[in-house]
Amino acid sequence: MRITISGLPGSGTTTLGKMLADRYNCEYVSAGEVFRSMAAERSLSLTEFGLLCEEDPSVDKLIDERQRAIVLKSDMIVAEGRLSGWMIPEVDIKIWLFASISCRVTRIYERDGCADTKTAESETLAREASEATRYRQYYDIDISVIDIYDLVLNSGKFSPEQLANIVDAIAVHC
C-alpha cells in the first residue's frame, strides 16, 4: 500500500507518517526531513533555506523528484510532504492533515526549540508564504486546494493514535 500524508508545518504529518509506517511495516520517506537536513548542511534556518529555494528552483524540485522516485520503487511506503499528494498520484490513499495555527505553532515551538512562540509563529507563517509562492511558481499548485485528497483530518482534534485508527478504517478497503 502507498500512502501520502500532506499538511502545513506543525500539522502532525511526520508523527502520523512514522506511526503508519510502523503500523503497516513499510518504508517511510519525508520531504520535510530532506528539507531540514539540506538547510542544516548549509547552516541555514528553515526560513533562510526557504528563501534560497525561492531563488533556486532546482532545490525544491530535487526534493520532490527524489521523494517521487523512492515512492514509485516500493509497493509498501508512506510518503510525507507538503506536495506528496500532488506529486505522487500513484498511491492508494492521499491524506491532508490540518490544525489551527495556534496548535501548529505550539508544536513547532516545542519541536524546533524556537526562542518563543511569537518567533515560532513568525517563522512558520514566513515559511508557509515562501512555500506557497514557490509551489505556484514552480508547479502551478495552489497548496490551499485540498480536494485532491481522499481523507482530510483535523490533527488538532484527534490524537495521532486516533488519526491512525481512522486511516486503518480506510486502508482495509485499498
Short mmCIF file of N, CA and C in Angstrom, two decimals:
data_model
loop_
_atom_site.label_atom_id
_atom_site.label_comp_id
_atom_site.label_asym_id
_atom_site.label_seq_id
_atom_site.Cartn_x
_atom_site.Cartn_y
_atom_site.Cartn_z
N MET A 1 0.83 -1.17 0.00
CA MET A 1 0.00 0.00 0.00
C MET A 1 0.89 1.24 0.00
N ARG A 2 0.52 2.21 -0.81
CA ARG A 2 1.21 3.50 -0.86
C ARG A 2 0.28 4.57 -0.30
N ILE A 3 0.83 5.37 0.62
CA ILE A 3 0.06 6.44 1.26
C ILE A 3 0.87 7.72 1.21
N THR A 4 0.22 8.85 0.90
CA THR A 4 0.86 10.14 1.06
C THR A 4 0.15 10.89 2.18
N ILE A 5 0.94 11.65 2.93
CA ILE A 5 0.40 12.49 4.00
C ILE A 5 0.97 13.89 3.81
N SER A 6 0.06 14.85 3.70
CA SER A 6 0.46 16.24 3.50
C SER A 6 -0.23 17.12 4.52
N GLY A 7 0.29 18.32 4.70
CA GLY A 7 -0.28 19.29 5.61
C GLY A 7 0.72 20.40 5.84
N LEU A 8 0.24 21.49 6.43
CA LEU A 8 1.11 22.63 6.71
C LEU A 8 2.07 22.30 7.86
N PRO A 9 3.15 23.08 8.02
CA PRO A 9 4.10 22.82 9.10
C PRO A 9 3.41 22.72 10.46
N GLY A 10 3.77 21.69 11.21
CA GLY A 10 3.23 21.50 12.54
C GLY A 10 1.88 20.80 12.60
N SER A 11 1.40 20.34 11.46
CA SER A 11 0.08 19.70 11.44
C SER A 11 0.12 18.23 11.87
N GLY A 12 1.31 17.68 12.04
CA GLY A 12 1.42 16.31 12.53
C GLY A 12 1.69 15.28 11.46
N THR A 13 2.08 15.71 10.28
CA THR A 13 2.29 14.76 9.19
C THR A 13 3.42 13.77 9.48
N THR A 14 4.49 14.26 10.08
CA THR A 14 5.61 13.37 10.40
C THR A 14 5.22 12.34 11.44
N THR A 15 4.54 12.79 12.48
CA THR A 15 4.11 11.88 13.54
C THR A 15 3.21 10.78 12.98
N LEU A 16 2.20 11.18 12.22
CA LEU A 16 1.28 10.20 11.64
C LEU A 16 2.00 9.32 10.62
N GLY A 17 2.84 9.91 9.81
CA GLY A 17 3.56 9.13 8.80
C GLY A 17 4.41 8.03 9.40
N LYS A 18 5.16 8.37 10.43
CA LYS A 18 6.01 7.37 11.09
C LYS A 18 5.16 6.31 11.78
N MET A 19 4.06 6.74 12.38
CA MET A 19 3.18 5.78 13.06
C MET A 19 2.59 4.79 12.07
N LEU A 20 2.13 5.28 10.93
CA LEU A 20 1.55 4.40 9.92
C LEU A 20 2.60 3.47 9.32
N ALA A 21 3.80 4.00 9.08
CA ALA A 21 4.87 3.16 8.53
C ALA A 21 5.19 2.02 9.50
N ASP A 22 5.23 2.31 10.78
CA ASP A 22 5.46 1.26 11.79
C ASP A 22 4.29 0.29 11.82
N ARG A 23 3.10 0.82 11.82
CA ARG A 23 1.89 0.00 11.92
C ARG A 23 1.76 -0.94 10.73
N TYR A 24 2.08 -0.47 9.53
CA TYR A 24 1.94 -1.28 8.32
C TYR A 24 3.25 -1.95 7.90
N ASN A 25 4.29 -1.77 8.73
CA ASN A 25 5.59 -2.38 8.45
C ASN A 25 6.07 -2.02 7.05
N CYS A 26 6.08 -0.73 6.78
CA CYS A 26 6.53 -0.29 5.45
C CYS A 26 7.52 0.86 5.57
N GLU A 27 8.09 1.21 4.46
CA GLU A 27 9.09 2.27 4.40
C GLU A 27 8.44 3.63 4.65
N TYR A 28 9.23 4.58 5.14
CA TYR A 28 8.77 5.94 5.38
C TYR A 28 9.75 6.90 4.73
N VAL A 29 9.24 7.87 3.99
CA VAL A 29 10.08 8.89 3.38
C VAL A 29 9.43 10.25 3.62
N SER A 30 10.25 11.22 4.04
CA SER A 30 9.74 12.54 4.41
C SER A 30 10.45 13.65 3.64
N ALA A 31 9.68 14.44 2.92
CA ALA A 31 10.25 15.60 2.22
C ALA A 31 10.74 16.64 3.23
N GLY A 32 10.03 16.77 4.34
CA GLY A 32 10.42 17.74 5.37
C GLY A 32 11.76 17.43 5.99
N GLU A 33 12.02 16.14 6.22
CA GLU A 33 13.31 15.75 6.78
C GLU A 33 14.43 16.07 5.79
N VAL A 34 14.18 15.81 4.52
CA VAL A 34 15.16 16.14 3.48
C VAL A 34 15.38 17.64 3.46
N PHE A 35 14.29 18.42 3.53
CA PHE A 35 14.37 19.89 3.53
C PHE A 35 15.19 20.36 4.72
N ARG A 36 14.89 19.85 5.92
CA ARG A 36 15.59 20.27 7.14
C ARG A 36 17.08 19.90 7.08
N SER A 37 17.37 18.71 6.58
CA SER A 37 18.78 18.30 6.53
C SER A 37 19.55 19.13 5.51
N MET A 38 18.90 19.47 4.40
CA MET A 38 19.57 20.31 3.41
C MET A 38 19.81 21.72 3.96
N ALA A 39 18.88 22.23 4.76
CA ALA A 39 19.06 23.54 5.41
C ALA A 39 20.23 23.47 6.39
N ALA A 40 20.26 22.42 7.20
CA ALA A 40 21.33 22.25 8.19
C ALA A 40 22.70 22.11 7.52
N GLU A 41 22.75 21.37 6.41
CA GLU A 41 24.01 21.20 5.67
C GLU A 41 24.58 22.54 5.24
N ARG A 42 23.69 23.50 5.00
CA ARG A 42 24.11 24.83 4.57
C ARG A 42 24.15 25.83 5.73
N SER A 43 23.93 25.34 6.96
CA SER A 43 23.89 26.17 8.17
C SER A 43 22.89 27.31 8.04
N LEU A 44 21.71 26.98 7.48
CA LEU A 44 20.65 27.96 7.29
C LEU A 44 19.43 27.59 8.12
N SER A 45 18.70 28.60 8.58
CA SER A 45 17.42 28.35 9.23
C SER A 45 16.45 27.88 8.16
N LEU A 46 15.31 27.35 8.59
CA LEU A 46 14.31 26.92 7.61
C LEU A 46 13.82 28.11 6.79
N THR A 47 13.67 29.26 7.43
CA THR A 47 13.25 30.47 6.71
C THR A 47 14.30 30.87 5.68
N GLU A 48 15.56 30.88 6.08
CA GLU A 48 16.64 31.24 5.16
C GLU A 48 16.74 30.24 4.01
N PHE A 49 16.59 28.97 4.32
CA PHE A 49 16.66 27.95 3.28
C PHE A 49 15.47 28.09 2.32
N GLY A 50 14.31 28.43 2.87
CA GLY A 50 13.15 28.68 2.02
C GLY A 50 13.40 29.81 1.05
N LEU A 51 14.08 30.86 1.51
CA LEU A 51 14.41 31.98 0.62
C LEU A 51 15.39 31.54 -0.46
N LEU A 52 16.34 30.69 -0.09
CA LEU A 52 17.26 30.13 -1.08
C LEU A 52 16.49 29.34 -2.13
N CYS A 53 15.52 28.56 -1.67
CA CYS A 53 14.71 27.77 -2.60
C CYS A 53 13.92 28.67 -3.56
N GLU A 54 13.50 29.85 -3.07
CA GLU A 54 12.80 30.79 -3.94
C GLU A 54 13.72 31.27 -5.06
N GLU A 55 15.01 31.42 -4.74
CA GLU A 55 15.99 31.89 -5.73
C GLU A 55 16.46 30.78 -6.66
N ASP A 56 16.44 29.54 -6.15
CA ASP A 56 16.96 28.41 -6.91
C ASP A 56 15.94 27.28 -6.94
N PRO A 57 15.06 27.25 -7.94
CA PRO A 57 14.01 26.23 -8.01
C PRO A 57 14.53 24.79 -8.05
N SER A 58 15.77 24.60 -8.42
CA SER A 58 16.30 23.24 -8.53
C SER A 58 16.33 22.53 -7.18
N VAL A 59 16.44 23.28 -6.08
CA VAL A 59 16.50 22.66 -4.75
C VAL A 59 15.16 22.01 -4.43
N ASP A 60 14.06 22.75 -4.57
CA ASP A 60 12.73 22.19 -4.32
C ASP A 60 12.45 21.03 -5.26
N LYS A 61 12.75 21.21 -6.51
CA LYS A 61 12.46 20.17 -7.49
C LYS A 61 13.24 18.90 -7.20
N LEU A 62 14.47 19.05 -6.70
CA LEU A 62 15.27 17.89 -6.36
C LEU A 62 14.63 17.11 -5.21
N ILE A 63 14.13 17.81 -4.19
CA ILE A 63 13.45 17.15 -3.08
C ILE A 63 12.25 16.36 -3.60
N ASP A 64 11.43 17.02 -4.41
CA ASP A 64 10.21 16.38 -4.92
C ASP A 64 10.53 15.19 -5.82
N GLU A 65 11.53 15.34 -6.69
CA GLU A 65 11.90 14.25 -7.60
C GLU A 65 12.45 13.05 -6.84
N ARG A 66 13.26 13.31 -5.83
CA ARG A 66 13.82 12.21 -5.03
C ARG A 66 12.72 11.44 -4.32
N GLN A 67 11.79 12.17 -3.70
CA GLN A 67 10.72 11.50 -2.98
C GLN A 67 9.86 10.68 -3.93
N ARG A 68 9.51 11.24 -5.07
CA ARG A 68 8.68 10.51 -6.03
C ARG A 68 9.37 9.23 -6.50
N ALA A 69 10.65 9.31 -6.80
CA ALA A 69 11.40 8.14 -7.25
C ALA A 69 11.43 7.05 -6.18
N ILE A 70 11.63 7.45 -4.94
CA ILE A 70 11.65 6.48 -3.83
C ILE A 70 10.30 5.79 -3.71
N VAL A 71 9.22 6.58 -3.75
CA VAL A 71 7.88 6.01 -3.58
C VAL A 71 7.54 5.03 -4.69
N LEU A 72 7.87 5.37 -5.91
CA LEU A 72 7.50 4.52 -7.03
C LEU A 72 8.29 3.21 -7.08
N LYS A 73 9.37 3.12 -6.30
CA LYS A 73 10.14 1.88 -6.23
C LYS A 73 9.56 0.90 -5.22
N SER A 74 8.58 1.32 -4.45
CA SER A 74 8.06 0.48 -3.37
C SER A 74 6.55 0.35 -3.45
N ASP A 75 6.05 -0.82 -3.11
CA ASP A 75 4.60 -1.02 -3.03
C ASP A 75 4.09 -0.80 -1.61
N MET A 76 5.01 -0.73 -0.64
CA MET A 76 4.64 -0.55 0.77
C MET A 76 5.42 0.64 1.32
N ILE A 77 4.79 1.84 1.26
CA ILE A 77 5.51 3.05 1.66
C ILE A 77 4.54 4.14 2.10
N VAL A 78 5.00 4.93 3.04
CA VAL A 78 4.29 6.13 3.46
C VAL A 78 5.19 7.31 3.11
N ALA A 79 4.67 8.22 2.30
CA ALA A 79 5.42 9.40 1.88
C ALA A 79 4.78 10.63 2.50
N GLU A 80 5.59 11.38 3.23
CA GLU A 80 5.10 12.56 3.91
C GLU A 80 5.76 13.79 3.32
N GLY A 81 4.96 14.78 2.99
CA GLY A 81 5.50 16.03 2.47
C GLY A 81 4.37 16.93 1.98
N ARG A 82 4.64 18.20 1.99
CA ARG A 82 3.64 19.19 1.61
C ARG A 82 3.02 18.90 0.24
N LEU A 83 3.84 18.51 -0.72
CA LEU A 83 3.36 18.28 -2.09
C LEU A 83 3.21 16.81 -2.46
N SER A 84 3.41 15.92 -1.52
CA SER A 84 3.38 14.49 -1.84
C SER A 84 2.09 14.07 -2.54
N GLY A 85 0.96 14.57 -2.05
CA GLY A 85 -0.32 14.22 -2.67
C GLY A 85 -0.43 14.72 -4.10
N TRP A 86 0.22 15.82 -4.39
CA TRP A 86 0.19 16.39 -5.74
C TRP A 86 1.19 15.69 -6.66
N MET A 87 2.37 15.39 -6.12
CA MET A 87 3.47 14.89 -6.95
C MET A 87 3.46 13.39 -7.17
N ILE A 88 2.70 12.68 -6.33
CA ILE A 88 2.70 11.22 -6.44
C ILE A 88 1.26 10.74 -6.53
N PRO A 89 0.65 10.84 -7.71
CA PRO A 89 -0.75 10.42 -7.83
C PRO A 89 -0.96 8.91 -7.77
N GLU A 90 0.11 8.13 -7.95
CA GLU A 90 0.00 6.67 -8.00
C GLU A 90 0.03 6.07 -6.60
N VAL A 91 -0.91 6.49 -5.75
CA VAL A 91 -0.97 5.97 -4.38
C VAL A 91 -2.38 5.47 -4.09
N ASP A 92 -2.51 4.74 -2.99
CA ASP A 92 -3.81 4.21 -2.59
C ASP A 92 -4.62 5.20 -1.77
N ILE A 93 -3.95 5.96 -0.91
CA ILE A 93 -4.64 6.93 -0.06
C ILE A 93 -3.82 8.22 0.01
N LYS A 94 -4.47 9.34 -0.25
CA LYS A 94 -3.86 10.66 -0.08
C LYS A 94 -4.53 11.32 1.12
N ILE A 95 -3.72 11.72 2.10
CA ILE A 95 -4.24 12.30 3.34
C ILE A 95 -3.75 13.74 3.48
N TRP A 96 -4.66 14.63 3.91
CA TRP A 96 -4.31 16.01 4.26
C TRP A 96 -4.63 16.19 5.74
N LEU A 97 -3.63 16.63 6.52
CA LEU A 97 -3.85 16.95 7.93
C LEU A 97 -3.90 18.46 8.10
N PHE A 98 -4.81 18.92 8.95
CA PHE A 98 -4.84 20.33 9.27
C PHE A 98 -5.00 20.51 10.77
N ALA A 99 -4.59 21.68 11.25
CA ALA A 99 -4.76 22.07 12.65
C ALA A 99 -4.71 23.59 12.68
N SER A 100 -5.23 24.17 13.73
CA SER A 100 -5.21 25.63 13.86
C SER A 100 -3.77 26.14 13.91
N ILE A 101 -3.60 27.40 13.58
CA ILE A 101 -2.25 27.98 13.62
C ILE A 101 -1.71 27.94 15.04
N SER A 102 -2.53 28.16 16.05
CA SER A 102 -2.02 28.14 17.43
C SER A 102 -1.54 26.73 17.81
N CYS A 103 -2.26 25.73 17.41
CA CYS A 103 -1.86 24.34 17.67
C CYS A 103 -0.55 24.04 16.96
N ARG A 104 -0.46 24.41 15.71
CA ARG A 104 0.74 24.12 14.93
C ARG A 104 1.95 24.87 15.46
N VAL A 105 1.76 26.13 15.86
CA VAL A 105 2.87 26.93 16.40
C VAL A 105 3.38 26.32 17.70
N THR A 106 2.48 25.88 18.56
CA THR A 106 2.89 25.24 19.81
C THR A 106 3.74 24.01 19.51
N ARG A 107 3.31 23.20 18.57
CA ARG A 107 4.08 22.00 18.21
C ARG A 107 5.45 22.37 17.67
N ILE A 108 5.49 23.36 16.79
CA ILE A 108 6.76 23.79 16.19
C ILE A 108 7.69 24.37 17.24
N TYR A 109 7.15 25.17 18.15
CA TYR A 109 7.93 25.74 19.24
C TYR A 109 8.58 24.63 20.06
N GLU A 110 7.80 23.63 20.41
CA GLU A 110 8.31 22.52 21.22
C GLU A 110 9.30 21.65 20.43
N ARG A 111 9.03 21.43 19.16
CA ARG A 111 9.87 20.55 18.33
C ARG A 111 11.19 21.21 17.96
N ASP A 112 11.12 22.46 17.52
CA ASP A 112 12.30 23.11 16.95
C ASP A 112 13.10 23.94 17.95
N GLY A 113 12.58 24.11 19.16
CA GLY A 113 13.31 24.87 20.17
C GLY A 113 13.46 26.34 19.82
N CYS A 114 12.42 26.93 19.27
CA CYS A 114 12.44 28.37 18.95
C CYS A 114 12.56 29.17 20.25
N ALA A 115 13.00 30.41 20.13
CA ALA A 115 13.18 31.27 21.29
C ALA A 115 11.88 31.46 22.06
N ASP A 116 10.78 31.63 21.33
CA ASP A 116 9.47 31.81 21.95
C ASP A 116 8.39 31.52 20.91
N THR A 117 7.13 31.51 21.34
CA THR A 117 6.05 31.16 20.41
C THR A 117 5.84 32.24 19.34
N LYS A 118 6.12 33.50 19.68
CA LYS A 118 5.98 34.55 18.67
C LYS A 118 6.98 34.33 17.53
N THR A 119 8.19 33.95 17.88
CA THR A 119 9.20 33.65 16.86
C THR A 119 8.77 32.44 16.04
N ALA A 120 8.28 31.42 16.73
CA ALA A 120 7.81 30.22 16.03
C ALA A 120 6.70 30.57 15.05
N GLU A 121 5.76 31.40 15.49
CA GLU A 121 4.65 31.79 14.60
C GLU A 121 5.15 32.60 13.41
N SER A 122 6.02 33.56 13.67
CA SER A 122 6.56 34.40 12.60
C SER A 122 7.31 33.56 11.56
N GLU A 123 8.16 32.66 12.05
CA GLU A 123 8.93 31.81 11.14
C GLU A 123 8.02 30.84 10.38
N THR A 124 7.01 30.32 11.04
CA THR A 124 6.07 29.39 10.41
C THR A 124 5.30 30.08 9.30
N LEU A 125 4.78 31.26 9.58
CA LEU A 125 4.00 31.99 8.57
C LEU A 125 4.88 32.40 7.39
N ALA A 126 6.13 32.80 7.69
CA ALA A 126 7.06 33.15 6.61
C ALA A 126 7.37 31.93 5.75
N ARG A 127 7.58 30.79 6.39
CA ARG A 127 7.86 29.55 5.66
C ARG A 127 6.67 29.16 4.79
N GLU A 128 5.46 29.23 5.35
CA GLU A 128 4.27 28.88 4.58
C GLU A 128 4.10 29.79 3.37
N ALA A 129 4.33 31.09 3.55
CA ALA A 129 4.20 32.03 2.44
C ALA A 129 5.24 31.73 1.36
N SER A 130 6.46 31.45 1.80
CA SER A 130 7.53 31.12 0.86
C SER A 130 7.19 29.87 0.07
N GLU A 131 6.73 28.84 0.76
CA GLU A 131 6.38 27.59 0.09
C GLU A 131 5.22 27.79 -0.89
N ALA A 132 4.19 28.51 -0.47
CA ALA A 132 3.03 28.74 -1.34
C ALA A 132 3.45 29.46 -2.62
N THR A 133 4.35 30.43 -2.47
CA THR A 133 4.85 31.16 -3.64
C THR A 133 5.62 30.23 -4.56
N ARG A 134 6.50 29.42 -3.99
CA ARG A 134 7.31 28.52 -4.81
C ARG A 134 6.45 27.48 -5.51
N TYR A 135 5.50 26.89 -4.80
CA TYR A 135 4.67 25.85 -5.40
C TYR A 135 3.86 26.40 -6.56
N ARG A 136 3.39 27.63 -6.42
CA ARG A 136 2.62 28.24 -7.50
C ARG A 136 3.53 28.53 -8.70
N GLN A 137 4.71 29.08 -8.42
CA GLN A 137 5.65 29.42 -9.49
C GLN A 137 6.19 28.19 -10.19
N TYR A 138 6.61 27.19 -9.42
CA TYR A 138 7.29 26.04 -10.00
C TYR A 138 6.34 25.03 -10.64
N TYR A 139 5.17 24.84 -10.00
CA TYR A 139 4.28 23.76 -10.43
C TYR A 139 2.85 24.20 -10.74
N ASP A 140 2.56 25.47 -10.56
CA ASP A 140 1.19 25.97 -10.70
C ASP A 140 0.24 25.23 -9.75
N ILE A 141 0.70 25.00 -8.52
CA ILE A 141 -0.09 24.33 -7.49
C ILE A 141 -0.48 25.35 -6.43
N ASP A 142 -1.76 25.38 -6.11
CA ASP A 142 -2.27 26.17 -5.00
C ASP A 142 -2.40 25.22 -3.82
N ILE A 143 -1.49 25.36 -2.84
CA ILE A 143 -1.43 24.42 -1.71
C ILE A 143 -2.70 24.44 -0.88
N SER A 144 -3.50 25.49 -1.00
CA SER A 144 -4.75 25.56 -0.22
C SER A 144 -5.87 24.71 -0.82
N VAL A 145 -5.67 24.21 -2.03
CA VAL A 145 -6.67 23.34 -2.66
C VAL A 145 -6.47 21.93 -2.10
N ILE A 146 -7.49 21.43 -1.42
CA ILE A 146 -7.35 20.12 -0.77
C ILE A 146 -8.30 19.07 -1.34
N ASP A 147 -9.00 19.39 -2.42
CA ASP A 147 -9.96 18.43 -2.96
C ASP A 147 -9.31 17.25 -3.69
N ILE A 148 -7.98 17.25 -3.79
CA ILE A 148 -7.29 16.10 -4.39
C ILE A 148 -7.10 14.96 -3.38
N TYR A 149 -7.36 15.25 -2.10
CA TYR A 149 -7.10 14.27 -1.05
C TYR A 149 -8.30 13.37 -0.81
N ASP A 150 -8.01 12.13 -0.47
CA ASP A 150 -9.06 11.15 -0.16
C ASP A 150 -9.58 11.32 1.26
N LEU A 151 -8.72 11.82 2.13
CA LEU A 151 -9.05 11.92 3.54
C LEU A 151 -8.46 13.22 4.08
N VAL A 152 -9.29 14.05 4.72
CA VAL A 152 -8.86 15.30 5.33
C VAL A 152 -9.18 15.20 6.82
N LEU A 153 -8.14 15.32 7.66
CA LEU A 153 -8.30 15.08 9.09
C LEU A 153 -7.77 16.24 9.92
N ASN A 154 -8.46 16.51 11.04
CA ASN A 154 -8.08 17.56 11.96
C ASN A 154 -7.18 16.99 13.04
N SER A 155 -5.88 17.25 12.93
CA SER A 155 -4.93 16.71 13.90
C SER A 155 -4.90 17.51 15.19
N GLY A 156 -5.61 18.62 15.24
CA GLY A 156 -5.74 19.37 16.47
C GLY A 156 -6.84 18.80 17.36
N LYS A 157 -7.73 18.05 16.75
CA LYS A 157 -8.86 17.46 17.48
C LYS A 157 -8.58 16.02 17.88
N PHE A 158 -7.91 15.27 17.02
CA PHE A 158 -7.68 13.85 17.25
C PHE A 158 -6.21 13.58 17.58
N SER A 159 -5.96 12.62 18.44
CA SER A 159 -4.59 12.22 18.77
C SER A 159 -3.99 11.47 17.58
N PRO A 160 -2.67 11.34 17.55
CA PRO A 160 -2.06 10.55 16.48
C PRO A 160 -2.63 9.13 16.40
N GLU A 161 -2.84 8.50 17.55
CA GLU A 161 -3.41 7.15 17.57
C GLU A 161 -4.81 7.13 16.96
N GLN A 162 -5.63 8.12 17.29
CA GLN A 162 -6.98 8.19 16.72
C GLN A 162 -6.92 8.42 15.22
N LEU A 163 -6.01 9.27 14.77
CA LEU A 163 -5.84 9.52 13.33
C LEU A 163 -5.44 8.23 12.63
N ALA A 164 -4.49 7.50 13.20
CA ALA A 164 -4.06 6.23 12.61
C ALA A 164 -5.21 5.23 12.54
N ASN A 165 -6.06 5.21 13.57
CA ASN A 165 -7.21 4.32 13.55
C ASN A 165 -8.19 4.69 12.45
N ILE A 166 -8.36 5.96 12.20
CA ILE A 166 -9.24 6.41 11.11
C ILE A 166 -8.65 5.93 9.77
N VAL A 167 -7.35 6.09 9.60
CA VAL A 167 -6.70 5.64 8.37
C VAL A 167 -6.85 4.12 8.24
N ASP A 168 -6.71 3.40 9.34
CA ASP A 168 -6.90 1.94 9.30
C ASP A 168 -8.26 1.57 8.71
N ALA A 169 -9.29 2.30 9.12
CA ALA A 169 -10.64 2.01 8.64
C ALA A 169 -10.75 2.18 7.13
N ILE A 170 -10.00 3.10 6.59
CA ILE A 170 -9.99 3.33 5.13
C ILE A 170 -9.07 2.33 4.43
N ALA A 171 -7.91 2.07 5.04
CA ALA A 171 -6.88 1.24 4.40
C ALA A 171 -7.34 -0.18 4.14
N VAL A 172 -8.24 -0.71 4.94
CA VAL A 172 -8.69 -2.08 4.73
C VAL A 172 -9.43 -2.23 3.40
N HIS A 173 -9.86 -1.13 2.82
CA HIS A 173 -10.59 -1.15 1.57
C HIS A 173 -9.69 -0.88 0.35
N CYS A 174 -8.41 -0.71 0.60
CA CYS A 174 -7.47 -0.39 -0.52
C CYS A 174 -6.73 -1.63 -0.97
#
